[in-house]
mmCIF file of C-alpha atoms and ligand atoms in Angstrom:
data_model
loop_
_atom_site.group_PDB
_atom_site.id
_atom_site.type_symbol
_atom_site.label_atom_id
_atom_site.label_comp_id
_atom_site.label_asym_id
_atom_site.label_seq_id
_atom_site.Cartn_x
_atom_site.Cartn_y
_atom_site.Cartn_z
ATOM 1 C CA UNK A 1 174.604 103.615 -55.089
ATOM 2 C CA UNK A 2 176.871 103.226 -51.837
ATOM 3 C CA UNK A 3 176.875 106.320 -49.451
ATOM 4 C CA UNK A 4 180.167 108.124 -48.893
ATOM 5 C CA UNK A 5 181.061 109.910 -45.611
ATOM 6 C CA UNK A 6 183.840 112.505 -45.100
ATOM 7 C CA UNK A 7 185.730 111.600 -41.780
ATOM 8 C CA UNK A 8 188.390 113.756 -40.527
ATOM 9 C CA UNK A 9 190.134 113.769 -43.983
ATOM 10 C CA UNK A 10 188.712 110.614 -45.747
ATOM 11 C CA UNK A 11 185.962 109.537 -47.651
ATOM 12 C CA UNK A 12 184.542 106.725 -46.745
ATOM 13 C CA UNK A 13 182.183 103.988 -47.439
ATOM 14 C CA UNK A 14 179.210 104.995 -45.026
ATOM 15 C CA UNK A 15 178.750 101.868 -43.815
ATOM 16 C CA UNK A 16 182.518 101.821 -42.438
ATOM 17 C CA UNK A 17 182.807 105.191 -41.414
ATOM 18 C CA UNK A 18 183.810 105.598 -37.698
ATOM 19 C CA UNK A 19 185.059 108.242 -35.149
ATOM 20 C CA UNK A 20 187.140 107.274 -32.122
ATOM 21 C CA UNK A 21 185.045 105.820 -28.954
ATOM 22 C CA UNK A 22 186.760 109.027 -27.142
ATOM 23 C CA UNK A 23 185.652 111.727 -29.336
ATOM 24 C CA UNK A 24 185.083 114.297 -27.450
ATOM 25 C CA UNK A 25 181.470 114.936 -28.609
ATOM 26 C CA UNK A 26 180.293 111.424 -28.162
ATOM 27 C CA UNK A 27 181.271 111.797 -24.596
ATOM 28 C CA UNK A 28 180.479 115.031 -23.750
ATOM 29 C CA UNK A 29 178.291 116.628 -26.615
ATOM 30 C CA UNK A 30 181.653 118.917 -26.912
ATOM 31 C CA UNK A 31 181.226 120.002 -30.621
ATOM 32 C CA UNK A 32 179.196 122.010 -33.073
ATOM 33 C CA UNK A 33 177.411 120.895 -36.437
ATOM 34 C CA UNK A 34 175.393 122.419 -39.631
ATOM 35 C CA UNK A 35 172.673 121.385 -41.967
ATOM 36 C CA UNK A 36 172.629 122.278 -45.420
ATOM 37 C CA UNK A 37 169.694 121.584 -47.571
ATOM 38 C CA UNK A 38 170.523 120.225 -50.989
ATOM 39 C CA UNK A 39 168.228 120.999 -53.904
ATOM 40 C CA UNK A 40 168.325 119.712 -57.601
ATOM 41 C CA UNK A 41 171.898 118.713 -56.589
ATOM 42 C CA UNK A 42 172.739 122.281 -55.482
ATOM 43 C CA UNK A 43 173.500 123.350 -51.216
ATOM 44 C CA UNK A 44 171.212 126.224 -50.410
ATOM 45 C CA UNK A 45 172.695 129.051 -48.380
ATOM 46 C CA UNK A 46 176.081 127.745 -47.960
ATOM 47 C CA UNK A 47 177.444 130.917 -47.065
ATOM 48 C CA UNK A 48 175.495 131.933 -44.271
ATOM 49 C CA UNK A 49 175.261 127.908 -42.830
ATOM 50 C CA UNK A 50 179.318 128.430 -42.918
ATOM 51 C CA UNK A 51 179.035 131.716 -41.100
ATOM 52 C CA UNK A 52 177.341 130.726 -38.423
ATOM 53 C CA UNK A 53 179.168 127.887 -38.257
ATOM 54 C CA UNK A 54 182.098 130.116 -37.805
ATOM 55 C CA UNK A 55 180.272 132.057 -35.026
ATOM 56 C CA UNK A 56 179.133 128.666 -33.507
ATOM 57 C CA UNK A 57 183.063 127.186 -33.621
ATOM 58 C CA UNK A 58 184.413 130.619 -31.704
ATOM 59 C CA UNK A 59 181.870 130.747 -29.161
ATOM 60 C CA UNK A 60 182.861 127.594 -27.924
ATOM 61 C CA UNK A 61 186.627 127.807 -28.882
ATOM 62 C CA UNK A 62 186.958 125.027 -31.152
ATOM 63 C CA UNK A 63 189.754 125.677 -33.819
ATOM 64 C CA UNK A 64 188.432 125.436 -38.005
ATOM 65 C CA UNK A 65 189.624 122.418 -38.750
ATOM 66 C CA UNK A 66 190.203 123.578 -42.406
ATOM 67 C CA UNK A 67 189.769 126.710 -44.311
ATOM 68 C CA UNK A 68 185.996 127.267 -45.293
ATOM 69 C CA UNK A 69 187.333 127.334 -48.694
ATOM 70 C CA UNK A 70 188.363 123.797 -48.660
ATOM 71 C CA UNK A 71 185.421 122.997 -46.588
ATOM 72 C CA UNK A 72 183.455 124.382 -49.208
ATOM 73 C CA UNK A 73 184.837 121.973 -51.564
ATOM 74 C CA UNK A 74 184.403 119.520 -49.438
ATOM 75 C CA UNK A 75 180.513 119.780 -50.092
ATOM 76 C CA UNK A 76 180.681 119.842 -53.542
ATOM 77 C CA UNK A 77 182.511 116.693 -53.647
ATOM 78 C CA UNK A 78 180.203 115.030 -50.939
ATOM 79 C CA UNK A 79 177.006 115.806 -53.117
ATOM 80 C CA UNK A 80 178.866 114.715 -56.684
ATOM 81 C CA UNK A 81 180.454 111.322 -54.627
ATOM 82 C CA UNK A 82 176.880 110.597 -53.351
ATOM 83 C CA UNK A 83 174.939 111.740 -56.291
ATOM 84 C CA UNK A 84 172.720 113.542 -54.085
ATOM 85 C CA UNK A 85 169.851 115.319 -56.046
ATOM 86 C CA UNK A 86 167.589 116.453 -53.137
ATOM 87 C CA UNK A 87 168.465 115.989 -49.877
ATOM 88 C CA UNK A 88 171.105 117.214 -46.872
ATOM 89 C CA UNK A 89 174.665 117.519 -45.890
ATOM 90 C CA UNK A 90 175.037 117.466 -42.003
ATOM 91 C CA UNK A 91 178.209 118.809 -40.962
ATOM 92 C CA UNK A 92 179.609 118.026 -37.356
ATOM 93 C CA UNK A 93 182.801 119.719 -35.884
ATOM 94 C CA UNK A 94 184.073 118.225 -32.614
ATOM 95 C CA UNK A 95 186.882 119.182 -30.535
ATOM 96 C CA UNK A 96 188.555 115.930 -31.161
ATOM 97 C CA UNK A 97 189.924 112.901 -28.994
ATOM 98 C CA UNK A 98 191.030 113.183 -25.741
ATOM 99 C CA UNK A 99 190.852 111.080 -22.531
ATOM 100 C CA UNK A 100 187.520 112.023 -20.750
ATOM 101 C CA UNK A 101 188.012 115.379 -18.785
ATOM 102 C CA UNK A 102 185.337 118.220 -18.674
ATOM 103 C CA UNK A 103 188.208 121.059 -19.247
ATOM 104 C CA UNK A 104 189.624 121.245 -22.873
ATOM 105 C CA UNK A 105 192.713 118.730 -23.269
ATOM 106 C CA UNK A 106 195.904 120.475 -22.100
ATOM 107 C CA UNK A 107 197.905 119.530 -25.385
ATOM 108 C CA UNK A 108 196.403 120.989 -28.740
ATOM 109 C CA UNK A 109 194.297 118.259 -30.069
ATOM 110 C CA UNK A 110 193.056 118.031 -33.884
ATOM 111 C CA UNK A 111 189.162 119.270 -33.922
ATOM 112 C CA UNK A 112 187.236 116.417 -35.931
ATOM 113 C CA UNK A 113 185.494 116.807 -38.446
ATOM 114 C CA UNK A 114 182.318 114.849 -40.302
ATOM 115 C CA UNK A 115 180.209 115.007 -43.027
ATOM 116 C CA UNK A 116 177.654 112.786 -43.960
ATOM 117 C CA UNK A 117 175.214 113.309 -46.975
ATOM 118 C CA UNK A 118 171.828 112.041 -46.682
ATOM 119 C CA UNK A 119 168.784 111.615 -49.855
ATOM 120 C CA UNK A 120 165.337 113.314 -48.683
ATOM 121 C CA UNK A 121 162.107 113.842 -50.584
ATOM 122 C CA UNK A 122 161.434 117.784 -51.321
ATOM 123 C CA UNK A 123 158.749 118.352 -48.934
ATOM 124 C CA UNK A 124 155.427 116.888 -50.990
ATOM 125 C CA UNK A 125 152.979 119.562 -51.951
ATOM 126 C CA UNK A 126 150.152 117.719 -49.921
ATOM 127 C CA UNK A 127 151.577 118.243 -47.312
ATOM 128 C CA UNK A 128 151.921 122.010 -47.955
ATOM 129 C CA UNK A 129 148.465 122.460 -49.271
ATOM 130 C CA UNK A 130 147.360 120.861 -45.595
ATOM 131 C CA UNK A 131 149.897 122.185 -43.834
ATOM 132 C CA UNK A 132 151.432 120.596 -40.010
ATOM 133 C CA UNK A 133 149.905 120.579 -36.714
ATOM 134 C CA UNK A 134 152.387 120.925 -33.354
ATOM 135 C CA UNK A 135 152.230 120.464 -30.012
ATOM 136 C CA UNK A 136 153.465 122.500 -27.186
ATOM 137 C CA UNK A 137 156.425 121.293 -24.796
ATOM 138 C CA UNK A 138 158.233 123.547 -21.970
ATOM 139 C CA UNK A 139 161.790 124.751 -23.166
ATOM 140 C CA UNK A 140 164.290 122.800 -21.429
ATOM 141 C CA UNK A 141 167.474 123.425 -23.193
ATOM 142 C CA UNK A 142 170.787 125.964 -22.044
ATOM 143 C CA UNK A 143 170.689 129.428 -21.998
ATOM 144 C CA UNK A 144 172.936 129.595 -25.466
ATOM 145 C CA UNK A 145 170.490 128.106 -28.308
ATOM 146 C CA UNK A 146 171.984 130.511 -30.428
ATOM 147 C CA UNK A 147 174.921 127.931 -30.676
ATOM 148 C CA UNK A 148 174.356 125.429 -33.152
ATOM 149 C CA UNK A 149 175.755 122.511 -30.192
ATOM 150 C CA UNK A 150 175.215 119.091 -30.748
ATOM 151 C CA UNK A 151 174.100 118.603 -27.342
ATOM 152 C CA UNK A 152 170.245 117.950 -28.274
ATOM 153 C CA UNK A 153 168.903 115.706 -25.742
ATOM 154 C CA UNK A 154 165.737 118.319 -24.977
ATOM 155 C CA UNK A 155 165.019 118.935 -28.701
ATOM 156 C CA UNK A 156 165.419 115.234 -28.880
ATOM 157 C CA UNK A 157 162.422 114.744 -26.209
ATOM 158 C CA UNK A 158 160.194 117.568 -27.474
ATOM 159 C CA UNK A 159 160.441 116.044 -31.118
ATOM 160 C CA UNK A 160 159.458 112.499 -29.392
ATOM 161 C CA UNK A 161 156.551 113.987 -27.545
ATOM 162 C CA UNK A 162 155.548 115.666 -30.904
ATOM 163 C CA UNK A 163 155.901 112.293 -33.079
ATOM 164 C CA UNK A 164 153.889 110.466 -30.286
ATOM 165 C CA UNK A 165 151.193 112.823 -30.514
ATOM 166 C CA UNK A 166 150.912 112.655 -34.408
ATOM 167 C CA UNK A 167 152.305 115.994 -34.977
ATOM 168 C CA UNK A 168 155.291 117.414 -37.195
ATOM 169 C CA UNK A 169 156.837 119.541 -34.517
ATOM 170 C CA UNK A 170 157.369 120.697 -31.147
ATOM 171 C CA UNK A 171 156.825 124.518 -30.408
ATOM 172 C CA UNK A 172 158.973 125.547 -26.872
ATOM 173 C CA UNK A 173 157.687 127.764 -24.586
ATOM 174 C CA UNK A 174 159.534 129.324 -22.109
ATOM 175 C CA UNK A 175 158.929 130.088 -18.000
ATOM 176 C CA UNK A 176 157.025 133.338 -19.194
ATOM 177 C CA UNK A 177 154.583 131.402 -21.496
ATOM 178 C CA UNK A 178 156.431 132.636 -24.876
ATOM 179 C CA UNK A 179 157.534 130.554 -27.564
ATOM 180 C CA UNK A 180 161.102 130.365 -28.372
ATOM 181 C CA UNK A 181 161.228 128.205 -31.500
ATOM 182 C CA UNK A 182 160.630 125.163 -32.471
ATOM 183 C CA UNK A 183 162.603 121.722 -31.687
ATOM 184 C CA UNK A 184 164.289 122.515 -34.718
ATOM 185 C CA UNK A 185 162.976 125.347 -36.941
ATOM 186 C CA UNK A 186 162.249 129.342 -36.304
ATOM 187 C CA UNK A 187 158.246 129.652 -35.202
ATOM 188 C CA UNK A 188 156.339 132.392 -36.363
ATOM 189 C CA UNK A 189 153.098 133.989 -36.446
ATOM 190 C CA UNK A 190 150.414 135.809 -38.347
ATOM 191 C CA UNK A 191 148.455 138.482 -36.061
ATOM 192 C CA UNK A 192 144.784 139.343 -36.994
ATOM 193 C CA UNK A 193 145.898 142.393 -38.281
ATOM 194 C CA UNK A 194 148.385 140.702 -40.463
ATOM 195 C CA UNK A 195 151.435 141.718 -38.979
ATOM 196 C CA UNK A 196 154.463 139.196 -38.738
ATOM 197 C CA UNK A 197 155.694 138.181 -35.679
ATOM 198 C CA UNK A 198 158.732 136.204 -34.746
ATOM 199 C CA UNK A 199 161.228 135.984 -31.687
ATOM 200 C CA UNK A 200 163.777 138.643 -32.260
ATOM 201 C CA UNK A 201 167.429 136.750 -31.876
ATOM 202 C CA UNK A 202 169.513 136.317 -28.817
ATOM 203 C CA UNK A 203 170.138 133.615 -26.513
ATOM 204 C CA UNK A 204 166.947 131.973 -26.502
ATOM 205 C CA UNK A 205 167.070 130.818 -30.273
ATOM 206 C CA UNK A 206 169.063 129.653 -33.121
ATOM 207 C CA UNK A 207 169.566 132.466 -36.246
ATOM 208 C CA UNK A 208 168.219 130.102 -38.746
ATOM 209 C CA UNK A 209 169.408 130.721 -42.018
ATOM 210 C CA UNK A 210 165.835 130.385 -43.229
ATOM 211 C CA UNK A 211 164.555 132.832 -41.311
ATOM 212 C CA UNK A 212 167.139 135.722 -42.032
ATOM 213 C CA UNK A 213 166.146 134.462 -45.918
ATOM 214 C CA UNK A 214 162.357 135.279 -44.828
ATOM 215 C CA UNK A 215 163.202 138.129 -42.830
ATOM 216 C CA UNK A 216 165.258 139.847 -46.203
ATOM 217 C CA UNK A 217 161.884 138.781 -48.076
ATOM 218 C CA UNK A 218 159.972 140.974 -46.063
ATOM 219 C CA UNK A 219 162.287 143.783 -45.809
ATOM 220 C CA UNK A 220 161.990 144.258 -49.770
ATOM 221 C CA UNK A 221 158.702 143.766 -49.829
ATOM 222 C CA UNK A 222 157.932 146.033 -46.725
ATOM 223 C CA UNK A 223 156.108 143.508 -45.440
ATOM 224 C CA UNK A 224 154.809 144.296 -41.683
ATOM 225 C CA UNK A 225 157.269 142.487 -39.792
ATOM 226 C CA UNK A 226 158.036 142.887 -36.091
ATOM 227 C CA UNK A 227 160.651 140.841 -33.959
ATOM 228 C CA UNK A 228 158.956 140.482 -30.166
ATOM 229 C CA UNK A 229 158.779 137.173 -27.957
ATOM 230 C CA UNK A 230 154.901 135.886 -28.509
ATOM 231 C CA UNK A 231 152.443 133.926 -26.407
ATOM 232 C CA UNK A 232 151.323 130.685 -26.659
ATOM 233 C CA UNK A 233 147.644 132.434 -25.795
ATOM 234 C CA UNK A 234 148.864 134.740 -29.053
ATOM 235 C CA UNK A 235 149.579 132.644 -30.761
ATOM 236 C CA UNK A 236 146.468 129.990 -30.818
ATOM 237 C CA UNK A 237 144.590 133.784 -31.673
ATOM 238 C CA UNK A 238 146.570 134.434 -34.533
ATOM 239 C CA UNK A 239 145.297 134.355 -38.293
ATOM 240 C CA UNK A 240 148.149 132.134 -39.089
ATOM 241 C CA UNK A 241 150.927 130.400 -38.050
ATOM 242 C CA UNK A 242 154.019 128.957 -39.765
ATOM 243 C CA UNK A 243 157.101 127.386 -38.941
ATOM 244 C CA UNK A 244 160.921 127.900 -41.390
ATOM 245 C CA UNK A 245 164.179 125.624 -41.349
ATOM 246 C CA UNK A 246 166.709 124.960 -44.564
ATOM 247 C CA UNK A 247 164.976 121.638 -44.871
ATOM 248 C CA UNK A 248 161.400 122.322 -44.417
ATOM 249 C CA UNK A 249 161.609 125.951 -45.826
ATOM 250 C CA UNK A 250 158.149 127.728 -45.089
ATOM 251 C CA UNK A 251 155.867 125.328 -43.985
ATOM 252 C CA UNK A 252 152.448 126.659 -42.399
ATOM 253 C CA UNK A 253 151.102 125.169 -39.189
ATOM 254 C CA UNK A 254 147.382 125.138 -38.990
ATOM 255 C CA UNK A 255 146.634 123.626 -35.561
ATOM 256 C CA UNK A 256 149.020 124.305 -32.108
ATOM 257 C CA UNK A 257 147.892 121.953 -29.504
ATOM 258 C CA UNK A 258 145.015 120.731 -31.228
ATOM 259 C CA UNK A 259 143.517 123.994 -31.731
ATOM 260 C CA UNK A 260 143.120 125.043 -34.992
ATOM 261 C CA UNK A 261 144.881 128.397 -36.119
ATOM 262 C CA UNK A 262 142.658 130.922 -38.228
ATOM 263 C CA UNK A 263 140.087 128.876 -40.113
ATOM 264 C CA UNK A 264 142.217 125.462 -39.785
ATOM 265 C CA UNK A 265 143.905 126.149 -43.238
ATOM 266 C CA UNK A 266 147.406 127.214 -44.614
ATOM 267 C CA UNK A 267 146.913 130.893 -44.528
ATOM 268 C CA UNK A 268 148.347 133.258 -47.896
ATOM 269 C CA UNK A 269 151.080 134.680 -45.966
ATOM 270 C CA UNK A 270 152.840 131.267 -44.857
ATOM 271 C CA UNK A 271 152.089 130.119 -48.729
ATOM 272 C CA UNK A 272 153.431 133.480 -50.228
ATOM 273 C CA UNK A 273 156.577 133.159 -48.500
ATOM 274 C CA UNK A 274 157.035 129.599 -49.230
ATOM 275 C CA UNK A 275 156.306 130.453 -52.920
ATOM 276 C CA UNK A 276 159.218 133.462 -52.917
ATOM 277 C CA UNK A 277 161.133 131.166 -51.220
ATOM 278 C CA UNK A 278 161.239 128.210 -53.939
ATOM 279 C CA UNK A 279 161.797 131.631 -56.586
ATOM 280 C CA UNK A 280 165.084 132.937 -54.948
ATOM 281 C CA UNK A 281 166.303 128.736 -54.693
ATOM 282 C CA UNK A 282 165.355 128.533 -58.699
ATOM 283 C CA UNK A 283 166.636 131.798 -59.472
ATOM 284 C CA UNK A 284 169.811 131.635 -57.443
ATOM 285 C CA UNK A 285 170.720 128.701 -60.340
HETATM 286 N N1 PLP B 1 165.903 126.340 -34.507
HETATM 287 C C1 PLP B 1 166.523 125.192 -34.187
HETATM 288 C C2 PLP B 1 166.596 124.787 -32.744
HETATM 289 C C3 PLP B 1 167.087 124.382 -35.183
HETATM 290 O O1 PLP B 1 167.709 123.236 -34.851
HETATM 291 C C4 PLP B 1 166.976 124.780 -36.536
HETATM 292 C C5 PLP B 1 167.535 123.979 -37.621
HETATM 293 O O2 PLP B 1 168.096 122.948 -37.442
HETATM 294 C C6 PLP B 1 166.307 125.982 -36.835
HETATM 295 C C7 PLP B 1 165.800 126.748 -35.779
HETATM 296 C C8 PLP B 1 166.160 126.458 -38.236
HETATM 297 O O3 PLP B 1 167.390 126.925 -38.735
HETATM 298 P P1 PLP B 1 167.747 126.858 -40.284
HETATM 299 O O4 PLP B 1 166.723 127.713 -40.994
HETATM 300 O O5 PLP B 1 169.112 127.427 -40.371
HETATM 301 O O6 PLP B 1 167.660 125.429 -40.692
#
């Protein structure tokens, strides 16, 4: 079945769809996006990805191009017109055309908007019974990750350097020798005493949507959870280690750098939340 694309308005074959050669965030990154996971033809989290794509949109004074209502509909019509079962919607808000200047256009200018649907394998259980290795990189991005921007170009080299080196993801570590987050997904840890440990938000990171998900988990379940920057040294001590984003959910890393984490094997902690994680998606039917 032919893709379909939402541009600015219109849905489009996706082979045809196009934005303007002066967009303002192909020429200058200027603009904001979202990913929603889609499961058994269902988004996941909607509200919350549309929340923070609020927040996202007024921190860097782009105008909602439409109400999130009609946005909302939007999606349900992208994953009906593209039949998509499992998979994602990526959503990208720019601030629209303009000739190239760094300050914002003096005349009001339409933001643009995109949507593109896209068909992707739940994760396979293999590789959840095995679980994913990363690698290390230093964290060269801005000092506001906690803006979903589509200016990428250092999560774009740590993801290379991870690929090239066989491994599913990047961990970044900052000038003080703590992890951030991955290239794209939340990193956490399990301490030997079994205590949770994950970067508390601010500047540094993005609020994934899977991790305040997590995060609720453990609140009900008074499960020991405590938000402090952590170590790369911590971490390759800890009993386990595991990694959350809308498309990967709860994935547990057994090996940082080559070393392995714990005894080398997905640890009960990273499985248990993945498990409560696909029962809240099933349940929320
Ligand atoms: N951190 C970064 C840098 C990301 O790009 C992402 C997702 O794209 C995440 C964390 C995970 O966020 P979420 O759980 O909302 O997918």
């Amino acid at each position: 079945m032919a893709r379909i694309a939402y541009v600015n308005g219109r849905y489009q074959p996706f082979a045809d769809a196009q934005v303007h050669i002066e967009d303002r965030g192909y020429q200058l990154a200027d603009g904001v996006y979202e990913v929603v996971a889609v499961h058994q033809g269902r988004p996941l989290d909607v509200g919350p990805h549309l929340e923070r794509l609020k927040r996202s949109l007024s921190e860097v004074a782009i105008a909602w191009p439409l109400t999130p209502t009609a946005l909302r509909l939007i999606l349900d019509r992208m994953i009906r017109k593209n039949r998509l079962v499992n998979g994602l919607i990526y959503i990208q808000i720019t601030r629209g055309v303009a000739r190239r200047d760094h300050a914002f256009p003096k005349r009001r200018i339409k933001p643009a908007l995109t949507i593109t649907a896209r068909h992707l394998a739940p994760t396979p259980d293999w590789v959840v019974a095995k679980g994913v290795r990363v690698i290390t990189q230093p964290d060269l991005r801005w000092k506001r990750c906690d803006i979903k921007a589509v200016g990428l170009l250092p999560n774009v080299l740590a993801k290379q350097a991870a690929r090239a080196q066989g491994a599913f993801e990047a961990w970044l570590v900052d000038e003080n020798g703590r992890i951030t987050e991955g290239a794209s997904t939340n990193a956490w840890i399990v301490t030997k005493n079994g205590t949770i440990v994950t970067r508390p938000l601010g500047p540094e990171i993005l609020a994934g949507v899977t991790r305040r998900a997590v995060r609720a988990f453990l609140a009900k379940s008074q499960g020991k959870l405590v938000e402090r920057p952590f170590t790369l040294a911590e971490a390759l001590q800890a009993k386990e280690a595991f990694l959350t984003s809308a498309t990967s959910w709860v994935l547990p890393v057994v090996s940082i750098d080559g070393h392995p984490i714990g005894n080398g094997q997905p640890g009960p902690v990273a499985l248990g939340l993945r498990a409560q994680y696909a029962k809240e998606v099933a349940q929320s039917r």
